[in-house]
XYZ file of C-alpha atoms in Angstrom:
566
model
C -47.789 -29.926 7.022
C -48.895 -32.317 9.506
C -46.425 -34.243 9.442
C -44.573 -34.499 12.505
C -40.962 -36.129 14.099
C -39.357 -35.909 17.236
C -35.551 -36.728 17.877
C -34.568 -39.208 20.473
C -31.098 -40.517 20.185
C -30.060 -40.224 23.891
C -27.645 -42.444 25.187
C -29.737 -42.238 28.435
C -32.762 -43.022 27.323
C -31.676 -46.354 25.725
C -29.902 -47.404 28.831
C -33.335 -46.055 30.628
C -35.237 -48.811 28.366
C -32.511 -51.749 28.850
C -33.111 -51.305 32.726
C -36.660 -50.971 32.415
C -37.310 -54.143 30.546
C -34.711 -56.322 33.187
C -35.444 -54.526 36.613
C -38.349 -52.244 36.384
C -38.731 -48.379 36.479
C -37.448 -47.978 39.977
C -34.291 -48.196 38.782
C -33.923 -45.703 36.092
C -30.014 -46.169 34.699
C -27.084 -47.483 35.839
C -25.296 -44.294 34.831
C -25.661 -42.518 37.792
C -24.187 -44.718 39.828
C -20.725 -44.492 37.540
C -20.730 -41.153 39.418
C -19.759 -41.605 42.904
C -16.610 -43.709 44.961
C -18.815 -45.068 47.673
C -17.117 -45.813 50.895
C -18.943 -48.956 51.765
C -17.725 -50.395 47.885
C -14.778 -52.704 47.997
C -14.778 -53.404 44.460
C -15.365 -51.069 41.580
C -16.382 -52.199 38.069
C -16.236 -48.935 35.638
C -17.428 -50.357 32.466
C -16.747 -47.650 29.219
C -16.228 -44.361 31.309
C -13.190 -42.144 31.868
C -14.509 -40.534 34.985
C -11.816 -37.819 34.871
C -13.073 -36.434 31.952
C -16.568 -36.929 32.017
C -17.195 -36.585 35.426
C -14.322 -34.723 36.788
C -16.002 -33.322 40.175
C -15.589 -37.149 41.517
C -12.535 -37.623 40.339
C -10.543 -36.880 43.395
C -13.266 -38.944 45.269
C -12.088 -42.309 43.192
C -8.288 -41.185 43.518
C -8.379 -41.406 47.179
C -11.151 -44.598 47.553
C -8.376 -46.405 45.752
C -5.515 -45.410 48.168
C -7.753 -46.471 50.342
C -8.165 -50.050 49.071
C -11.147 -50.099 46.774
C -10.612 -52.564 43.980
C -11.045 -51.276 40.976
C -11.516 -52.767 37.426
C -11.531 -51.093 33.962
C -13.380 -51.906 30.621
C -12.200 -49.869 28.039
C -10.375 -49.992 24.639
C -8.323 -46.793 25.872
C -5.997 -46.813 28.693
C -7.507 -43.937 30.871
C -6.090 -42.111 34.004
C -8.353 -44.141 35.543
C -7.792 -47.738 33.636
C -3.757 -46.910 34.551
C -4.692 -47.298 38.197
C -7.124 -50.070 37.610
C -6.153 -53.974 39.672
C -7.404 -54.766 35.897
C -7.741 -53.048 32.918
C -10.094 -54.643 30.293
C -9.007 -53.750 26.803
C -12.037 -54.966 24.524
C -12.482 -54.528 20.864
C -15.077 -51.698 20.501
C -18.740 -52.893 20.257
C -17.784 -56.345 22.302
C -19.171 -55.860 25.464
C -21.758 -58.343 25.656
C -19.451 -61.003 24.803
C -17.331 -59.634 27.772
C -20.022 -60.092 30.128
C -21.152 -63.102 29.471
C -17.846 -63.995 29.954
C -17.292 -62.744 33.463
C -20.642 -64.483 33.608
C -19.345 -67.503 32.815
C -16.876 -68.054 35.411
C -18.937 -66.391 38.175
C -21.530 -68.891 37.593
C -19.274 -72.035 36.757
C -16.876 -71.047 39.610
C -20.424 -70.670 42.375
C -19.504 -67.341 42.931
C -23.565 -66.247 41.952
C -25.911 -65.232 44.768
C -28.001 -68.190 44.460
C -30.841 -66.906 47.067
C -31.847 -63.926 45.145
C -31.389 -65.610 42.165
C -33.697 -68.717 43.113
C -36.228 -66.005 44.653
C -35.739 -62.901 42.974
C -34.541 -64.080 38.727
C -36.955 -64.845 35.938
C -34.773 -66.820 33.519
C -31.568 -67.776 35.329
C -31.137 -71.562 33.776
C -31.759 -70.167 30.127
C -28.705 -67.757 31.253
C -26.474 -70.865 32.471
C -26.973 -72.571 29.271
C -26.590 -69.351 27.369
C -23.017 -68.406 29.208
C -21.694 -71.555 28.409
C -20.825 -70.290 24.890
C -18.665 -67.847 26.334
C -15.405 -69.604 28.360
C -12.841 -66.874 28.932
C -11.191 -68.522 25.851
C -14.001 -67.974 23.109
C -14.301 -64.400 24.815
C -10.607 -63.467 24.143
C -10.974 -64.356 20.852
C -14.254 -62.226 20.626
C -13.065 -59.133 22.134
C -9.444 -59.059 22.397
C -8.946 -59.539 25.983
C -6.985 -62.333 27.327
C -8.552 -65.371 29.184
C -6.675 -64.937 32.265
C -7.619 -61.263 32.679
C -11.752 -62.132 32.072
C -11.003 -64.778 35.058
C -9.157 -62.695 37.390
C -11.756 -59.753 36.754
C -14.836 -61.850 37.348
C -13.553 -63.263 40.489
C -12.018 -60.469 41.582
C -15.886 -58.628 40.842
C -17.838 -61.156 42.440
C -15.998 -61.810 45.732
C -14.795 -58.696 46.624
C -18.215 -57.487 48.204
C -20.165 -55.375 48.004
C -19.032 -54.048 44.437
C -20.295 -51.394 42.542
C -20.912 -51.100 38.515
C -20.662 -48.034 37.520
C -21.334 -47.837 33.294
C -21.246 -45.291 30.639
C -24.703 -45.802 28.791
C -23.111 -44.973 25.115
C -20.207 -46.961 25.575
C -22.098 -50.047 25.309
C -25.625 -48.825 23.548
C -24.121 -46.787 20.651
C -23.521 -50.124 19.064
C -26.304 -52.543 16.559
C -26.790 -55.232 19.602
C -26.743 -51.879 21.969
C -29.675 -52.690 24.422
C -28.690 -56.671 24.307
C -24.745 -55.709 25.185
C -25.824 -53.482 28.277
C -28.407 -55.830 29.927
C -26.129 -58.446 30.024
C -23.437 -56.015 31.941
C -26.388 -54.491 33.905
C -27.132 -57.670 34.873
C -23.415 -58.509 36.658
C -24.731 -57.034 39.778
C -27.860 -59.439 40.145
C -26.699 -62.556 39.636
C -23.813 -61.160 42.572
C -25.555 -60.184 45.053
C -24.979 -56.799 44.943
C -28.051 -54.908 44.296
C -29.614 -52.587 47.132
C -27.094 -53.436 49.580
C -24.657 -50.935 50.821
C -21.630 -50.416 48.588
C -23.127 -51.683 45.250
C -25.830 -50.929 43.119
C -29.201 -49.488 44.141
C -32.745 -47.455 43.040
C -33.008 -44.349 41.346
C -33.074 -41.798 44.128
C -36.834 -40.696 44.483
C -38.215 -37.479 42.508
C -41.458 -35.401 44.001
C -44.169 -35.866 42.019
C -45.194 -34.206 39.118
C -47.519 -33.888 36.214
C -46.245 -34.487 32.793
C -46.868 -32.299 30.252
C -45.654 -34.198 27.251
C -48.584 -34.455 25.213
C -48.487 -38.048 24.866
C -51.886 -38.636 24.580
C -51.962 -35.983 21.217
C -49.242 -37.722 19.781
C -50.781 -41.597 19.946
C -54.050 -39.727 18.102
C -51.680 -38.635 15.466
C -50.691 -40.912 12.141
C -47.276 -43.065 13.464
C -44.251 -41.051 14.084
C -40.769 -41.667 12.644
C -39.404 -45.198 13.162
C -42.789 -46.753 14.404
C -42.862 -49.537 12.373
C -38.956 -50.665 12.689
C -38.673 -49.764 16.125
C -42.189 -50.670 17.887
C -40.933 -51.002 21.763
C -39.232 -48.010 21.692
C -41.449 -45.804 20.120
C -44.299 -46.893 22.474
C -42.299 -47.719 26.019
C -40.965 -44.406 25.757
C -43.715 -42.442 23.314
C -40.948 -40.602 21.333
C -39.687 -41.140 17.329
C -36.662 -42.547 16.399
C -34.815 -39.263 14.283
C -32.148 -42.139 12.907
C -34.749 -43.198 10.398
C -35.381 -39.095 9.389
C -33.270 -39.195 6.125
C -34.390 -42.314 5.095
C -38.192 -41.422 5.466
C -37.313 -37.731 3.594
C -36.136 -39.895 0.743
C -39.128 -42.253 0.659
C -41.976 -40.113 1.862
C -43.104 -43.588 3.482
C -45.371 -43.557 5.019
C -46.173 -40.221 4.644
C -43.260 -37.100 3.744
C -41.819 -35.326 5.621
C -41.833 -31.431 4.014
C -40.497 -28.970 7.135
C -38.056 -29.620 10.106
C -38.394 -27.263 13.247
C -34.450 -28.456 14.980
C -34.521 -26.842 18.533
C -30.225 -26.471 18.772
C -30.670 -29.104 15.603
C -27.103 -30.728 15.237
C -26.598 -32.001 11.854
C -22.950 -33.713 12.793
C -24.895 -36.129 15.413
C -26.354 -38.163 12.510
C -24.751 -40.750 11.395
C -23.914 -40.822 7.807
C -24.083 -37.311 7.670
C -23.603 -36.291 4.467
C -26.160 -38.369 3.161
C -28.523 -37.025 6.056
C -27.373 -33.142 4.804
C -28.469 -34.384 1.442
C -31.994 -35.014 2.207
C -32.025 -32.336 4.644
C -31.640 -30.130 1.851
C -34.833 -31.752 -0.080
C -37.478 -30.025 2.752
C -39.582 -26.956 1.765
C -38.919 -25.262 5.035
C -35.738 -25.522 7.962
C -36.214 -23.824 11.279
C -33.568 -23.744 13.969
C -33.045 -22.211 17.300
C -30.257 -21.849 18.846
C -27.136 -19.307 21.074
C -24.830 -19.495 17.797
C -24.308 -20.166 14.378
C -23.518 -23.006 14.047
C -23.005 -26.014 10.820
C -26.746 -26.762 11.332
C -27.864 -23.190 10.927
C -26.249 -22.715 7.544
C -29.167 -24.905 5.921
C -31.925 -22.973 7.862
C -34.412 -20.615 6.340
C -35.029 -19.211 9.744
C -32.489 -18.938 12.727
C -34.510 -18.213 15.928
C -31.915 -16.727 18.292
C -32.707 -18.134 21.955
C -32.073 -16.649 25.543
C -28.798 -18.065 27.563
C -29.889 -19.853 30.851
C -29.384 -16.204 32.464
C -31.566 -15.068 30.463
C -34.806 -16.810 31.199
C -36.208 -18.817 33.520
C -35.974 -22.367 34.697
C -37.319 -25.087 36.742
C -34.872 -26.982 38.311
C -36.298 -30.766 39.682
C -33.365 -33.102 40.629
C -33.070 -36.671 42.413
C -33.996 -36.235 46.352
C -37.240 -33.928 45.940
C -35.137 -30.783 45.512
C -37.002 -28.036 43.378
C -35.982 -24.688 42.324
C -36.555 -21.505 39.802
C -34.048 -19.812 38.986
C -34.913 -16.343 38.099
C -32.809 -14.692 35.411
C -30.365 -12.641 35.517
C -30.986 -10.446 32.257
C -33.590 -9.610 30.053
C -32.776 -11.461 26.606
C -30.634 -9.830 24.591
C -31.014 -8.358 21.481
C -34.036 -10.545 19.314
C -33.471 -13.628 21.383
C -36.314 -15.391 22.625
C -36.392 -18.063 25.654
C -37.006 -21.729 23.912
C -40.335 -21.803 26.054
C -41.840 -18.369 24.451
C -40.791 -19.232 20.594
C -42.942 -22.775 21.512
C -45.706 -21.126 23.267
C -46.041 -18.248 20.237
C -45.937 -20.897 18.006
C -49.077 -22.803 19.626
C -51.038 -19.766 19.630
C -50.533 -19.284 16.166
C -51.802 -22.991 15.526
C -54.725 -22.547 18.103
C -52.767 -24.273 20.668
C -52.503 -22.028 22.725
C -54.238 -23.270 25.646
C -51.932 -26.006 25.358
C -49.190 -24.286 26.841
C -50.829 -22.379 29.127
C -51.441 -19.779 26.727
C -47.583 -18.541 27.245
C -47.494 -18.310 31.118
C -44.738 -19.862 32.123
C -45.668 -19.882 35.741
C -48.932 -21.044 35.751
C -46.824 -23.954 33.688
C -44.669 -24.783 36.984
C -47.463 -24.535 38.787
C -49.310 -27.389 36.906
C -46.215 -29.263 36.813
C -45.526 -29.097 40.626
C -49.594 -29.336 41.490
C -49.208 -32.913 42.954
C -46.275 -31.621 45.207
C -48.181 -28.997 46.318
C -45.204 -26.163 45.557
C -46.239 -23.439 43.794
C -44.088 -20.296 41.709
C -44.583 -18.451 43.951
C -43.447 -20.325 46.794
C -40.075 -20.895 44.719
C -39.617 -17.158 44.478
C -39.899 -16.848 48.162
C -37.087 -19.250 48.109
C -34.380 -19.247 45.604
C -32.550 -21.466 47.661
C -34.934 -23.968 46.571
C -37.209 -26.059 48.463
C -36.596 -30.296 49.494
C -39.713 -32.022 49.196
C -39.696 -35.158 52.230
C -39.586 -37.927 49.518
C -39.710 -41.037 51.503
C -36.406 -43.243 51.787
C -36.351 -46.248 51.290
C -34.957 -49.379 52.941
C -32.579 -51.821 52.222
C -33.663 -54.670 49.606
C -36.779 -52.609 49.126
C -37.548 -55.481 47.034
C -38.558 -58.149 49.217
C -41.716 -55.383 50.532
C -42.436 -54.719 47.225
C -41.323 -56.580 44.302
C -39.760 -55.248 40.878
C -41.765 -53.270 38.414
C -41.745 -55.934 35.658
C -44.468 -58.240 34.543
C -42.900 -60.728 36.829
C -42.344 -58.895 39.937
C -38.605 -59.900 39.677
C -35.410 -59.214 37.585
C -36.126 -60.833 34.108
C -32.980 -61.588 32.798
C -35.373 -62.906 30.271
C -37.434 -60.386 29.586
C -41.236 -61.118 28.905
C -41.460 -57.348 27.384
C -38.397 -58.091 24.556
C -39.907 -61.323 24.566
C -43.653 -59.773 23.767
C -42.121 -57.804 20.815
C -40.325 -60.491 19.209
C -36.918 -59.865 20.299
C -34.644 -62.233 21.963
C -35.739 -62.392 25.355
C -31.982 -63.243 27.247
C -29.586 -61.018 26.703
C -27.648 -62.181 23.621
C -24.641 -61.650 22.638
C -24.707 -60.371 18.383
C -21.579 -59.714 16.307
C -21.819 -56.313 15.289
C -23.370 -55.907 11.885
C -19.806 -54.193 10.593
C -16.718 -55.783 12.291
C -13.748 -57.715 10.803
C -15.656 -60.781 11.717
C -19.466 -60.574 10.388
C -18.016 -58.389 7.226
C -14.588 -59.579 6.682
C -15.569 -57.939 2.838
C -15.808 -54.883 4.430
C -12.642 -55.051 6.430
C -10.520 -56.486 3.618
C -10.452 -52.629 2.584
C -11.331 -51.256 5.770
C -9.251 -53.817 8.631
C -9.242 -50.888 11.704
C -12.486 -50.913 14.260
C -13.462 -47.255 14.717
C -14.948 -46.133 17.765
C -15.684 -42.494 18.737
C -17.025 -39.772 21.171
C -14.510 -40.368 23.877
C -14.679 -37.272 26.595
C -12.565 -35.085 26.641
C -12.300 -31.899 29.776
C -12.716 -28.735 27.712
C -15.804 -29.501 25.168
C -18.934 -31.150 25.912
C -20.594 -32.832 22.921
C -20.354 -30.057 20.129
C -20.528 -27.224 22.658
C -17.324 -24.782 23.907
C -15.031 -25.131 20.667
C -15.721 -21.199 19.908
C -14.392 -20.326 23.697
C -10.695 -19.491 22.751
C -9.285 -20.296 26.188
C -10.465 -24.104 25.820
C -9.740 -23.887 22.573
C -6.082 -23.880 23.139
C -6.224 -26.789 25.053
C -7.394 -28.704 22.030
C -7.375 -27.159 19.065
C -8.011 -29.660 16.596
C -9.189 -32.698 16.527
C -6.744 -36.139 16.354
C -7.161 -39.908 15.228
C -5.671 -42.385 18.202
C -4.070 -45.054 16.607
C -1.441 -47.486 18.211
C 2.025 -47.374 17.024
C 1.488 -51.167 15.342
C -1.591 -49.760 13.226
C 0.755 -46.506 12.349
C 3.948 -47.798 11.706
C 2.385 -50.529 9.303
C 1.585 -47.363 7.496
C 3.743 -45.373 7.891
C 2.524 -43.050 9.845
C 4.075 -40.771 12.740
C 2.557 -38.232 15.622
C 1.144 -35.228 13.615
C 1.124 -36.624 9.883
C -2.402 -35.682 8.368
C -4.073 -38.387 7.133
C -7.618 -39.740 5.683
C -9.539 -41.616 7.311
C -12.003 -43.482 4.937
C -14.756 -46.088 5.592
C -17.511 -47.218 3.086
C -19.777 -43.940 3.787
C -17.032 -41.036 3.303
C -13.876 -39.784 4.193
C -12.327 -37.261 6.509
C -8.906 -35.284 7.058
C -7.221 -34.903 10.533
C -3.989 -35.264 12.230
C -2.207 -38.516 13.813
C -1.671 -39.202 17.629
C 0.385 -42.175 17.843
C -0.340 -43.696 21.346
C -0.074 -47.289 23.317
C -3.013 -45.928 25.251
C -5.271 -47.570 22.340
C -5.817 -51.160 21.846
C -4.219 -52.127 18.092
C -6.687 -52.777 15.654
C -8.985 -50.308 16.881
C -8.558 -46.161 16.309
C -10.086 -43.609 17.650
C -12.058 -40.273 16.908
C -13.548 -37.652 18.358
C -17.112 -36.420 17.623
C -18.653 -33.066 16.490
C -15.429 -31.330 15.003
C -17.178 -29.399 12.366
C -16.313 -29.581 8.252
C -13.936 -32.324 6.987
C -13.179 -33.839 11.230
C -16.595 -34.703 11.393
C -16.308 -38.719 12.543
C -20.019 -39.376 11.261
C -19.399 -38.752 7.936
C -18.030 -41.861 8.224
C -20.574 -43.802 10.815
C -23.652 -45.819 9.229
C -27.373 -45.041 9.045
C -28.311 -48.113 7.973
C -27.363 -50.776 10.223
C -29.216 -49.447 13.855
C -30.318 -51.493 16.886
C -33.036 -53.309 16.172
C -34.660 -52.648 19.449
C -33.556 -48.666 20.066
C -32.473 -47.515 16.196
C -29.462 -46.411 18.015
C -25.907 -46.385 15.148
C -23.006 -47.628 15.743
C -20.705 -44.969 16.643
C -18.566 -47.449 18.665
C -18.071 -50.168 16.283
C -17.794 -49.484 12.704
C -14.765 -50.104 10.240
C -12.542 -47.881 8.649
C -9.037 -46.973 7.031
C -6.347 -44.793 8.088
C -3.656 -43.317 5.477
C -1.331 -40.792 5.441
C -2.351 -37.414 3.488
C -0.546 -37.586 0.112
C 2.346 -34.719 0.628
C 1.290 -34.706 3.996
């Protein structure tokens, strides 16, 4: 078939679009920056990330900057490590965030705690966002998200005078939700209107790469008929030139606009989709499954062909990270058994479809090469060093900006974007109701009352990797639904009780933790425990982002009961 999808669901790459469209490309996400305890920062805003368990090499770093003195506030429905030492801890309902900060928006602009030079000189649609913020008073917000009025107050003020402060965000916690992109440009925005944005201490540009060619095909796939989610999801698919696989199922069952009749899923993980059942459904429908990957694993089960691939010490790889640093690391194996590196089964493949030249016709070499021919670096240069080699990007200086503008249509931060704007989205960043809560479906929540939120970190597993290593295993060995002792007791439910947990999609079986640690009215879940634990049985394929298709795996309603017998 010709027919062709690509899958782009990554967290990243929506909070990569959200920046792009208020600041420009220079800026890449705001991720990064959640990463490191910066000595100049007096204030810390972590907005939706544990630290200790997703990024537990800086952990000591933000242990000690806070002994020191750093400020430091929390949003999250969990009480962390981290939100335990917080000055203030946040607790929204899940999928509220905008609503929070336009809140802390609110008083930083009523109060004339904004940065009003760079936001005369430097803002495309400040005044709209006056007018819009004035919706939000820190007493409309705590009925919104859950947070109290006096806590929004003290954490704006707190955030906009102790200077310079940091934001450091996680991009899901705020983007896995159906006003996603909206909800993290308005918290992207905090350090803007603040004045802390390329200054020492707060927020700054994406560290510099060395050039390189891209060899993404992009200009084969706009020749081709529209890919997945084209139509529904316009900026994204063309601002970033990849599909939207949220939309696969749906387009499987409707063969609009054209079908879909064979699936290649490189490490293909069927418990990522929401709704998954009904996605495993139509999965099932397709003349032809191929997946590659180390293991078996739930995906492979539906294959007609498992392609065994080579373990990073197996093969080799080109390594290009932030600060012109390049490497290639050589392997440290041949491949064992029938296993293939992913670059070889792709490479075959194109020769087989007279594509051959395409990929270099399977050197991977003369591949880095091309890739690295506006560096100047070659292979061979890389095997010389194994150390790798530091390419002399140039640094840049403080408020780069006033030599050289932003990268959007304006040449300044649109916090009314003329790119949403252009593709008939809401052009500030708006604050929506997400499509399933207790407020915008209170039909829905009459049988399903609990906000469900999932995918929080956790040390020994990353994603739906390391659960068949026994040793971290042990340290979780099954998966467990957070629920506060309010929301359990009014059920009668205790620590360790197997329950169901139901929503409108499907239902799933898993033990209690009773814990304070979560907000009531909210529960949580973890994501990609195989079989019957599997959280996105429950999660909806229907109502996405409108601007990145991204589901709602932080919002969505559900029930909680205890197991009959159990």
């Amino acid at each position: 078939s010709p027919n062709y999808c690509t899958e782009s669901s990554n967290c990243f790459t929506a909070g990569w679009l959200a920046t792009v469209v208020t600041y420009g490309e220079d800026y890449g996400s705001f991720y990064s920056q959640a990463r490191t305890a910066d000595p100049a920062s007096k204030c810390k805003l972590v907005w939706g990330t544990t630290i200790q368990n997703s990024k537990p090499d800086v952990w000591e770093e933000h242990v000690k900057a806070r002994r020191k003195g750093l400020k430091l506030i929390v949003v999250d429905p969990r009480r962390t490590s981290l939100a335990s030492m917080a000055d203030v801890h946040l607790q929204l309902r899940p999928g509220t965030d905008g609503a929070l900060a336009l809140g802390l928006m609110n008083v930083i602009i009523n109060e004339d705690l904004y940065d009003k030079d760079f936001v005369e000189r430097w803002t495309v649609g400040f005044d709209e966002l006056k007018k819009l913020v004035q919706q939000y008073p820190p007493e409309r917000v705590e009925r919104i998200t859950w947070v109290p009025a006096a806590k929004v107050k003290e954490a704006a003020i707190l955030y906009a005078t102790e200077k310079p402060a940091k934001l450091g965000i996680s991009d899901s916690s705020t983007l896995h939700c159906s006003n996603g992109v909206q909800n993290h440009r308005a918290t992207i925005l905090l350090p803007a209107i603040t004045g802390n944005l390329e200054v020492p201490g707060g927020n700054g540009l994406a560290p510099d790469r060395l050039p390189t060619n891209d060899i993404t095909l992009h200009e084969r796939v706009e020749s081709m008929p529209q890919g997945l989610g084209a139509d529904r999801f316009p900026l994204w698919t063309r601002l970033l030139k990849e599909m939207q696989s949220n939309v696969l199922a749906g387009q499987i069952e409707s063969s609009n606009p054209y079908p879909i009749k064979a699936l290649f899923g490189a490490g293909l993980d069927i418990m990522f989709f929401p709704n998954s059942e009904r996605f495993v459904e139509n999965l099932k429908k397709l003349d032809m499954i191929v997946v590659s990957d180390y293991f078996h694993t739930p995906s492979t089960q539906y294959a007609d062909i498992v392609l065994p691939i080579a373990s990073w010490l197996e093969r080799q790889i080109l390594v290009v990270r932030p600060g012109g640093y390049v490497s290639l690391i050589e392997p440290a194996i041949e491949p064992v058994g029938e296993s293939w590196p992913e670059w070889k089964i792709v490479s075959e493949l194109a020769k087989r479809w007279d594509l051959g030249h395409e990929f270099w016709d399977g050197d991977f070499e003369r591949c880095v090469n091309h890739i690295l021919e506006p560096s100047g670096i070659t292979a061979e240069q890389l095997k010389e060093h194994p150390e790798g080699i530091t390419y002399p990007v140039a640094s840049r200086p403080e408020r780069y900006y006033e030599e050289v503008g932003f990268r959007t249509p304006s040449g300044k931060v649109e916090i009314a974007s003329s790119i949403l704007q252009q593709y008939g989205y809401e052009a500030l960043p708006v604050y929506k109701e997400p499509m399933e809560s207790p407020v915008s479906r209170p039909d829905i929540a009459s049988a399903y009352p609990l906000v469900l939120t999932s995918g929080a970190r956790v040390l020994p597993f990353t994603h739906s990797m390391h659960r068949n290593i026994p040793q971290l295993r042990q340290m979780i060995p099954e998966p467990l639904v957070e629920m506060s002792p309010a929301d359990a007791g009014a059920r009668g439910i205790r620590s360790g009780d197997e329950v169901v947990v139901t929503s409108s999609r499907g239902t799933i079986r898993l033990k209690a933790n009773v814990t304070d640690t979560i907000v009531p009215g909210a529960v949580q879940i973890p994501h990609h425990w195989p079989g019957q634990a599997n959280v996105n049985i429950l999660t909806d394929d229907q109502n996405l982002d409108p601007i990145s298709g991204f589901a709602s795996y932080k919002s969505e309603l559900c029930e909680v009961s205890k197991e009959e017998g159990g």
